[in-house]
Amino acid sequence: MQDLAQLEPIARDLPQTKRGHERCVALLESAAELFLEHGYDAVSLDDIVNHAGGSKASIYKYFGNKEGLFKAICDYRRDQFFKDICMPFNPDLLDFRNYLIQTLINFQQHLNQPEKAAFMRLVLEQSQRNPEIARHIHEHGPKEIQMAIAKALETAHNKGLLICANPIFSAQFYFGILRNIEWKVLMGLPVEDSDQENINYISYCVDRFLDGHQKP
């Protein structure tokens, strides 16, 4: 479970006690469960409170309204994504090729989890309906993830491990390796390749990516 400081960018009014922290996280997790089961529009704040306990006053205090709560769920899950998938690159401890391969393998395994895939589809649906939610999710989701890899590419460039004149463009190119798998997941199609086939595919693409970032 996250500590109080880690909830600061997620909740409007940061809980000051362990009990308040637990209430905040319970609302996030209960709301996410209900949204996935019934859909965003079908779930009311009363439904969330009845499921999680507490009162609507807590939702208003911590998140402002239902839309704020949904944004907070996306932020909360993004933080878990970073923790589980997108680790900082330390050139003194990690081989850069292995780092790039493992990051994509972690991402692909994340996509293959049915609950994670369902949440991605929910996010996509709400983004199409609400431009403000779409902007928030893009700025605090895909863009942040791309910036994390761009930072790793910049570090590798400065260490002489590759040539990367535009780390942001290269980061976007890098995540394109999984675009086909990502679209299959979003459309509810099965990813039929075996784990080993996916590893072979990712390894091949990362090698081609690195080939393109060497001196001409």
PDB file of C-alpha atoms in Angstrom:
ATOM      1  CA  MET A   1       0.000   0.000   0.000  1.00  0.00           C
ATOM      2  CA  GLN A   2       1.201   3.494  -0.798  1.00  0.00           C
ATOM      3  CA  ASP A   3       2.369   5.753   2.003  1.00  0.00           C
ATOM      4  CA  LEU A   4       0.738   9.134   2.695  1.00  0.00           C
ATOM      5  CA  ALA A   5       3.258  11.151   0.699  1.00  0.00           C
ATOM      6  CA  GLN A   6       2.664   9.031  -2.406  1.00  0.00           C
ATOM      7  CA  LEU A   7      -1.039   9.917  -2.353  1.00  0.00           C
ATOM      8  CA  GLU A   8      -0.300  13.657  -2.448  1.00  0.00           C
ATOM      9  CA  PRO A   9      -0.610  14.142  -6.230  1.00  0.00           C
ATOM     10  CA  ILE A  10      -3.693  11.881  -6.339  1.00  0.00           C
ATOM     11  CA  ALA A  11      -5.981  13.183  -3.597  1.00  0.00           C
ATOM     12  CA  ARG A  12      -7.138  16.838  -3.456  1.00  0.00           C
ATOM     13  CA  ASP A  13      -7.013  16.940   0.339  1.00  0.00           C
ATOM     14  CA  LEU A  14      -4.181  14.680   1.482  1.00  0.00           C
ATOM     15  CA  PRO A  15      -5.243  12.350   4.320  1.00  0.00           C
ATOM     16  CA  GLN A  16      -3.314  13.150   7.498  1.00  0.00           C
ATOM     17  CA  THR A  17      -3.951   9.890   9.340  1.00  0.00           C
ATOM     18  CA  LYS A  18      -3.534   6.195   8.636  1.00  0.00           C
ATOM     19  CA  ARG A  19      -7.306   5.817   8.850  1.00  0.00           C
ATOM     20  CA  GLY A  20      -7.831   8.623   6.329  1.00  0.00           C
ATOM     21  CA  HIS A  21      -5.245   7.072   4.038  1.00  0.00           C
ATOM     22  CA  GLU A  22      -6.974   3.703   4.204  1.00  0.00           C
ATOM     23  CA  ARG A  23     -10.336   5.335   3.492  1.00  0.00           C
ATOM     24  CA  CYS A  24      -8.890   7.146   0.464  1.00  0.00           C
ATOM     25  CA  VAL A  25      -7.374   3.962  -0.988  1.00  0.00           C
ATOM     26  CA  ALA A  26     -10.572   1.983  -0.272  1.00  0.00           C
ATOM     27  CA  LEU A  27     -12.592   4.508  -2.266  1.00  0.00           C
ATOM     28  CA  LEU A  28     -10.162   4.288  -5.179  1.00  0.00           C
ATOM     29  CA  GLU A  29     -10.177   0.502  -5.239  1.00  0.00           C
ATOM     30  CA  SER A  30     -13.934   0.126  -4.706  1.00  0.00           C
ATOM     31  CA  ALA A  31     -14.779   2.672  -7.389  1.00  0.00           C
ATOM     32  CA  ALA A  32     -12.438   0.994  -9.870  1.00  0.00           C
ATOM     33  CA  GLU A  33     -14.030  -2.394  -9.166  1.00  0.00           C
ATOM     34  CA  LEU A  34     -17.551  -1.028  -9.688  1.00  0.00           C
ATOM     35  CA  PHE A  35     -16.630   0.915 -12.834  1.00  0.00           C
ATOM     36  CA  LEU A  36     -15.134  -2.230 -14.343  1.00  0.00           C
ATOM     37  CA  GLU A  37     -18.122  -4.382 -13.404  1.00  0.00           C
ATOM     38  CA  HIS A  38     -20.954  -2.020 -14.359  1.00  0.00           C
ATOM     39  CA  GLY A  39     -19.446   0.778 -16.457  1.00  0.00           C
ATOM     40  CA  TYR A  40     -18.679   4.364 -15.474  1.00  0.00           C
ATOM     41  CA  ASP A  41     -22.115   5.847 -16.187  1.00  0.00           C
ATOM     42  CA  ALA A  42     -24.038   3.132 -14.339  1.00  0.00           C
ATOM     43  CA  VAL A  43     -22.193   3.683 -11.046  1.00  0.00           C
ATOM     44  CA  SER A  44     -23.248   6.482  -8.676  1.00  0.00           C
ATOM     45  CA  LEU A  45     -21.361   7.977  -5.762  1.00  0.00           C
ATOM     46  CA  ASP A  46     -23.912   6.288  -3.480  1.00  0.00           C
ATOM     47  CA  ASP A  47     -22.993   2.928  -5.035  1.00  0.00           C
ATOM     48  CA  ILE A  48     -19.308   3.565  -4.343  1.00  0.00           C
ATOM     49  CA  VAL A  49     -19.950   4.595  -0.738  1.00  0.00           C
ATOM     50  CA  ASN A  50     -22.191   1.567  -0.136  1.00  0.00           C
ATOM     51  CA  HIS A  51     -19.448  -0.677  -1.505  1.00  0.00           C
ATOM     52  CA  ALA A  52     -16.488   0.961   0.220  1.00  0.00           C
ATOM     53  CA  GLY A  53     -18.139   2.272   3.385  1.00  0.00           C
ATOM     54  CA  GLY A  54     -17.844   5.813   4.664  1.00  0.00           C
ATOM     55  CA  SER A  55     -19.716   8.770   3.205  1.00  0.00           C
ATOM     56  CA  LYS A  56     -19.972  10.872   0.059  1.00  0.00           C
ATOM     57  CA  ALA A  57     -18.326  13.661   2.046  1.00  0.00           C
ATOM     58  CA  SER A  58     -15.072  11.705   1.842  1.00  0.00           C
ATOM     59  CA  ILE A  59     -15.311  11.563  -1.954  1.00  0.00           C
ATOM     60  CA  TYR A  60     -15.955  15.298  -2.171  1.00  0.00           C
ATOM     61  CA  LYS A  61     -13.115  15.977   0.269  1.00  0.00           C
ATOM     62  CA  TYR A  62     -10.500  13.807  -1.392  1.00  0.00           C
ATOM     63  CA  PHE A  63     -11.512  13.930  -5.086  1.00  0.00           C
ATOM     64  CA  GLY A  64     -14.056  16.712  -5.625  1.00  0.00           C
ATOM     65  CA  ASN A  65     -16.575  14.709  -7.658  1.00  0.00           C
ATOM     66  CA  LYS A  66     -17.025  11.520  -9.691  1.00  0.00           C
ATOM     67  CA  GLU A  67     -14.825  12.761 -12.531  1.00  0.00           C
ATOM     68  CA  GLY A  68     -12.094  13.702 -10.058  1.00  0.00           C
ATOM     69  CA  LEU A  69     -12.363  10.253  -8.528  1.00  0.00           C
ATOM     70  CA  PHE A  70     -11.926   8.613 -11.946  1.00  0.00           C
ATOM     71  CA  LYS A  71      -8.851  10.749 -12.659  1.00  0.00           C
ATOM     72  CA  ALA A  72      -7.443   9.764  -9.261  1.00  0.00           C
ATOM     73  CA  ILE A  73      -7.985   6.071 -10.057  1.00  0.00           C
ATOM     74  CA  CYS A  74      -6.016   6.540 -13.287  1.00  0.00           C
ATOM     75  CA  ASP A  75      -3.218   8.313 -11.381  1.00  0.00           C
ATOM     76  CA  TYR A  76      -3.174   5.631  -8.687  1.00  0.00           C
ATOM     77  CA  ARG A  77      -2.905   2.859 -11.269  1.00  0.00           C
ATOM     78  CA  ARG A  78      -0.237   4.789 -13.179  1.00  0.00           C
ATOM     79  CA  ASP A  79       1.892   4.875 -10.037  1.00  0.00           C
ATOM     80  CA  GLN A  80       1.480   1.114  -9.672  1.00  0.00           C
ATOM     81  CA  PHE A  81       2.438   0.743 -13.340  1.00  0.00           C
ATOM     82  CA  PHE A  82       5.701   2.646 -12.787  1.00  0.00           C
ATOM     83  CA  LYS A  83       6.460   0.604  -9.705  1.00  0.00           C
ATOM     84  CA  ASP A  84       5.905  -2.744 -11.446  1.00  0.00           C
ATOM     85  CA  ILE A  85       7.033  -2.064 -15.012  1.00  0.00           C
ATOM     86  CA  CYS A  86       9.024   1.075 -15.748  1.00  0.00           C
ATOM     87  CA  MET A  87      12.040   1.055 -13.443  1.00  0.00           C
ATOM     88  CA  PRO A  88      14.625   3.874 -13.464  1.00  0.00           C
ATOM     89  CA  PHE A  89      17.711   3.030 -15.516  1.00  0.00           C
ATOM     90  CA  ASN A  90      20.978   2.843 -13.583  1.00  0.00           C
ATOM     91  CA  PRO A  91      23.857   2.426 -16.063  1.00  0.00           C
ATOM     92  CA  ASP A  92      26.167   1.227 -13.293  1.00  0.00           C
ATOM     93  CA  LEU A  93      23.901  -1.710 -12.453  1.00  0.00           C
ATOM     94  CA  LEU A  94      21.894  -2.573 -15.566  1.00  0.00           C
ATOM     95  CA  ASP A  95      22.730  -3.647 -19.107  1.00  0.00           C
ATOM     96  CA  PHE A  96      20.818  -1.214 -21.338  1.00  0.00           C
ATOM     97  CA  ARG A  97      19.698  -3.822 -23.881  1.00  0.00           C
ATOM     98  CA  ASN A  98      18.346  -6.046 -21.125  1.00  0.00           C
ATOM     99  CA  TYR A  99      16.670  -3.030 -19.515  1.00  0.00           C
ATOM    100  CA  LEU A 100      14.830  -2.178 -22.736  1.00  0.00           C
ATOM    101  CA  ILE A 101      13.798  -5.785 -23.326  1.00  0.00           C
ATOM    102  CA  GLN A 102      12.624  -6.370 -19.763  1.00  0.00           C
ATOM    103  CA  THR A 103      10.607  -3.141 -19.685  1.00  0.00           C
ATOM    104  CA  LEU A 104       8.659  -4.214 -22.773  1.00  0.00           C
ATOM    105  CA  ILE A 105       8.193  -7.756 -21.433  1.00  0.00           C
ATOM    106  CA  ASN A 106       6.808  -6.311 -18.193  1.00  0.00           C
ATOM    107  CA  PHE A 107       4.511  -4.028 -20.200  1.00  0.00           C
ATOM    108  CA  GLN A 108       3.300  -6.890 -22.398  1.00  0.00           C
ATOM    109  CA  GLN A 109       2.584  -9.092 -19.376  1.00  0.00           C
ATOM    110  CA  HIS A 110       0.681  -6.176 -17.851  1.00  0.00           C
ATOM    111  CA  LEU A 111      -1.447  -5.874 -21.005  1.00  0.00           C
ATOM    112  CA  ASN A 112      -2.243  -9.592 -20.926  1.00  0.00           C
ATOM    113  CA  GLN A 113      -3.863  -9.431 -17.481  1.00  0.00           C
ATOM    114  CA  PRO A 114      -7.652  -9.392 -18.092  1.00  0.00           C
ATOM    115  CA  GLU A 115      -8.395  -6.866 -15.335  1.00  0.00           C
ATOM    116  CA  LYS A 116      -5.676  -4.493 -16.560  1.00  0.00           C
ATOM    117  CA  ALA A 117      -6.889  -4.829 -20.151  1.00  0.00           C
ATOM    118  CA  ALA A 118     -10.474  -4.133 -19.079  1.00  0.00           C
ATOM    119  CA  PHE A 119      -9.361  -0.980 -17.283  1.00  0.00           C
ATOM    120  CA  MET A 120      -7.505   0.222 -20.375  1.00  0.00           C
ATOM    121  CA  ARG A 121     -10.688  -0.212 -22.409  1.00  0.00           C
ATOM    122  CA  LEU A 122     -12.644   1.698 -19.754  1.00  0.00           C
ATOM    123  CA  VAL A 123     -10.120   4.540 -19.886  1.00  0.00           C
ATOM    124  CA  LEU A 124     -10.308   4.653 -23.672  1.00  0.00           C
ATOM    125  CA  GLU A 125     -14.107   4.788 -23.559  1.00  0.00           C
ATOM    126  CA  GLN A 126     -14.168   7.644 -21.054  1.00  0.00           C
ATOM    127  CA  SER A 127     -11.457   9.550 -22.908  1.00  0.00           C
ATOM    128  CA  GLN A 128     -13.607   9.589 -26.031  1.00  0.00           C
ATOM    129  CA  ARG A 129     -16.547  10.999 -24.069  1.00  0.00           C
ATOM    130  CA  ASN A 130     -14.717  13.608 -22.012  1.00  0.00           C
ATOM    131  CA  PRO A 131     -11.873  15.701 -23.508  1.00  0.00           C
ATOM    132  CA  GLU A 132     -10.767  16.873 -20.048  1.00  0.00           C
ATOM    133  CA  ILE A 133     -10.322  13.287 -18.868  1.00  0.00           C
ATOM    134  CA  ALA A 134      -8.510  12.474 -22.136  1.00  0.00           C
ATOM    135  CA  ARG A 135      -6.044  15.344 -21.618  1.00  0.00           C
ATOM    136  CA  HIS A 136      -5.457  14.402 -17.985  1.00  0.00           C
ATOM    137  CA  ILE A 137      -4.845  10.741 -18.761  1.00  0.00           C
ATOM    138  CA  HIS A 138      -2.503  11.510 -21.657  1.00  0.00           C
ATOM    139  CA  GLU A 139      -0.472  14.043 -19.674  1.00  0.00           C
ATOM    140  CA  HIS A 140      -0.197  11.819 -16.603  1.00  0.00           C
ATOM    141  CA  GLY A 141      -0.092   8.410 -18.297  1.00  0.00           C
ATOM    142  CA  PRO A 142       1.433   7.741 -21.745  1.00  0.00           C
ATOM    143  CA  LYS A 143       3.363  11.011 -21.793  1.00  0.00           C
ATOM    144  CA  GLU A 144       4.971  10.367 -18.388  1.00  0.00           C
ATOM    145  CA  ILE A 145       5.889   6.819 -19.378  1.00  0.00           C
ATOM    146  CA  GLN A 146       7.463   8.065 -22.600  1.00  0.00           C
ATOM    147  CA  MET A 147       9.398  10.697 -20.636  1.00  0.00           C
ATOM    148  CA  ALA A 148      10.748   8.006 -18.287  1.00  0.00           C
ATOM    149  CA  ILE A 149      12.146   6.027 -21.223  1.00  0.00           C
ATOM    150  CA  ALA A 150      13.369   9.236 -22.867  1.00  0.00           C
ATOM    151  CA  LYS A 151      15.322   9.958 -19.678  1.00  0.00           C
ATOM    152  CA  ALA A 152      16.846   6.462 -19.800  1.00  0.00           C
ATOM    153  CA  LEU A 153      17.795   6.990 -23.447  1.00  0.00           C
ATOM    154  CA  GLU A 154      19.363  10.354 -22.607  1.00  0.00           C
ATOM    155  CA  THR A 155      21.371   8.723 -19.809  1.00  0.00           C
ATOM    156  CA  ALA A 156      22.542   5.965 -22.166  1.00  0.00           C
ATOM    157  CA  HIS A 157      23.486   8.592 -24.777  1.00  0.00           C
ATOM    158  CA  ASN A 158      25.541  10.550 -22.226  1.00  0.00           C
ATOM    159  CA  LYS A 159      27.288   7.322 -21.200  1.00  0.00           C
ATOM    160  CA  GLY A 160      28.185   6.572 -24.815  1.00  0.00           C
ATOM    161  CA  LEU A 161      26.030   3.453 -24.978  1.00  0.00           C
ATOM    162  CA  LEU A 162      24.200   4.684 -28.086  1.00  0.00           C
ATOM    163  CA  ILE A 163      23.573   7.778 -30.215  1.00  0.00           C
ATOM    164  CA  CYS A 164      20.210   9.363 -29.436  1.00  0.00           C
ATOM    165  CA  ALA A 165      19.801  12.928 -30.651  1.00  0.00           C
ATOM    166  CA  ASN A 166      16.080  13.095 -29.823  1.00  0.00           C
ATOM    167  CA  PRO A 167      15.210  10.897 -26.816  1.00  0.00           C
ATOM    168  CA  ILE A 168      11.496  11.819 -26.847  1.00  0.00           C
ATOM    169  CA  PHE A 169      11.025  10.791 -30.494  1.00  0.00           C
ATOM    170  CA  SER A 170      13.016   7.610 -29.849  1.00  0.00           C
ATOM    171  CA  ALA A 171      10.897   6.778 -26.783  1.00  0.00           C
ATOM    172  CA  GLN A 172       7.735   7.043 -28.884  1.00  0.00           C
ATOM    173  CA  PHE A 173       9.338   4.785 -31.494  1.00  0.00           C
ATOM    174  CA  TYR A 174      10.361   2.299 -28.793  1.00  0.00           C
ATOM    175  CA  PHE A 175       6.839   1.880 -27.407  1.00  0.00           C
ATOM    176  CA  GLY A 176       5.591   1.354 -30.950  1.00  0.00           C
ATOM    177  CA  ILE A 177       7.131  -2.118 -30.679  1.00  0.00           C
ATOM    178  CA  LEU A 178       4.097  -3.210 -28.654  1.00  0.00           C
ATOM    179  CA  ARG A 179       1.481  -1.301 -30.646  1.00  0.00           C
ATOM    180  CA  ASN A 180       0.077  -4.382 -32.402  1.00  0.00           C
ATOM    181  CA  ILE A 181      -0.301  -6.282 -29.118  1.00  0.00           C
ATOM    182  CA  GLU A 182      -1.788  -3.211 -27.442  1.00  0.00           C
ATOM    183  CA  TRP A 183      -4.426  -2.792 -30.142  1.00  0.00           C
ATOM    184  CA  LYS A 184      -5.375  -6.468 -29.960  1.00  0.00           C
ATOM    185  CA  VAL A 185      -5.905  -6.102 -26.221  1.00  0.00           C
ATOM    186  CA  LEU A 186      -7.956  -2.914 -26.602  1.00  0.00           C
ATOM    187  CA  MET A 187     -10.190  -4.584 -29.203  1.00  0.00           C
ATOM    188  CA  GLY A 188     -10.633  -7.676 -27.036  1.00  0.00           C
ATOM    189  CA  LEU A 189      -8.781  -9.972 -29.437  1.00  0.00           C
ATOM    190  CA  PRO A 190      -6.658 -12.821 -28.049  1.00  0.00           C
ATOM    191  CA  VAL A 191      -2.874 -12.507 -28.093  1.00  0.00           C
ATOM    192  CA  GLU A 192      -2.140 -15.979 -29.417  1.00  0.00           C
ATOM    193  CA  ASP A 193       1.656 -15.980 -29.423  1.00  0.00           C
ATOM    194  CA  SER A 194       3.436 -17.931 -26.699  1.00  0.00           C
ATOM    195  CA  ASP A 195       5.483 -16.195 -24.028  1.00  0.00           C
ATOM    196  CA  GLN A 196       8.691 -17.307 -25.761  1.00  0.00           C
ATOM    197  CA  GLU A 197       7.502 -16.029 -29.130  1.00  0.00           C
ATOM    198  CA  ASN A 198       6.720 -12.650 -27.561  1.00  0.00           C
ATOM    199  CA  ILE A 199      10.159 -12.535 -25.916  1.00  0.00           C
ATOM    200  CA  ASN A 200      11.790 -13.392 -29.254  1.00  0.00           C
ATOM    201  CA  TYR A 201       9.764 -10.673 -31.000  1.00  0.00           C
ATOM    202  CA  ILE A 202      10.609  -8.039 -28.369  1.00  0.00           C
ATOM    203  CA  SER A 203      14.294  -8.990 -28.356  1.00  0.00           C
ATOM    204  CA  TYR A 204      14.467  -8.787 -32.157  1.00  0.00           C
ATOM    205  CA  CYS A 205      12.778  -5.374 -32.221  1.00  0.00           C
ATOM    206  CA  VAL A 206      14.968  -3.966 -29.444  1.00  0.00           C
ATOM    207  CA  ASP A 207      18.072  -5.114 -31.325  1.00  0.00           C
ATOM    208  CA  ARG A 208      16.829  -3.323 -34.464  1.00  0.00           C
ATOM    209  CA  PHE A 209      16.019  -0.267 -32.303  1.00  0.00           C
ATOM    210  CA  LEU A 210      19.559  -0.247 -30.912  1.00  0.00           C
ATOM    211  CA  ASP A 211      21.031  -0.790 -34.392  1.00  0.00           C
ATOM    212  CA  GLY A 212      19.318   2.444 -35.423  1.00  0.00           C
ATOM    213  CA  HIS A 213      20.967   4.316 -32.559  1.00  0.00           C
ATOM    214  CA  GLN A 214      24.598   3.535 -33.389  1.00  0.00           C
ATOM    215  CA  LYS A 215      27.113   5.696 -35.204  1.00  0.00           C
ATOM    216  CA  PRO A 216      26.561   5.635 -38.986  1.00  0.00           C
TER     217      PRO A 216
END
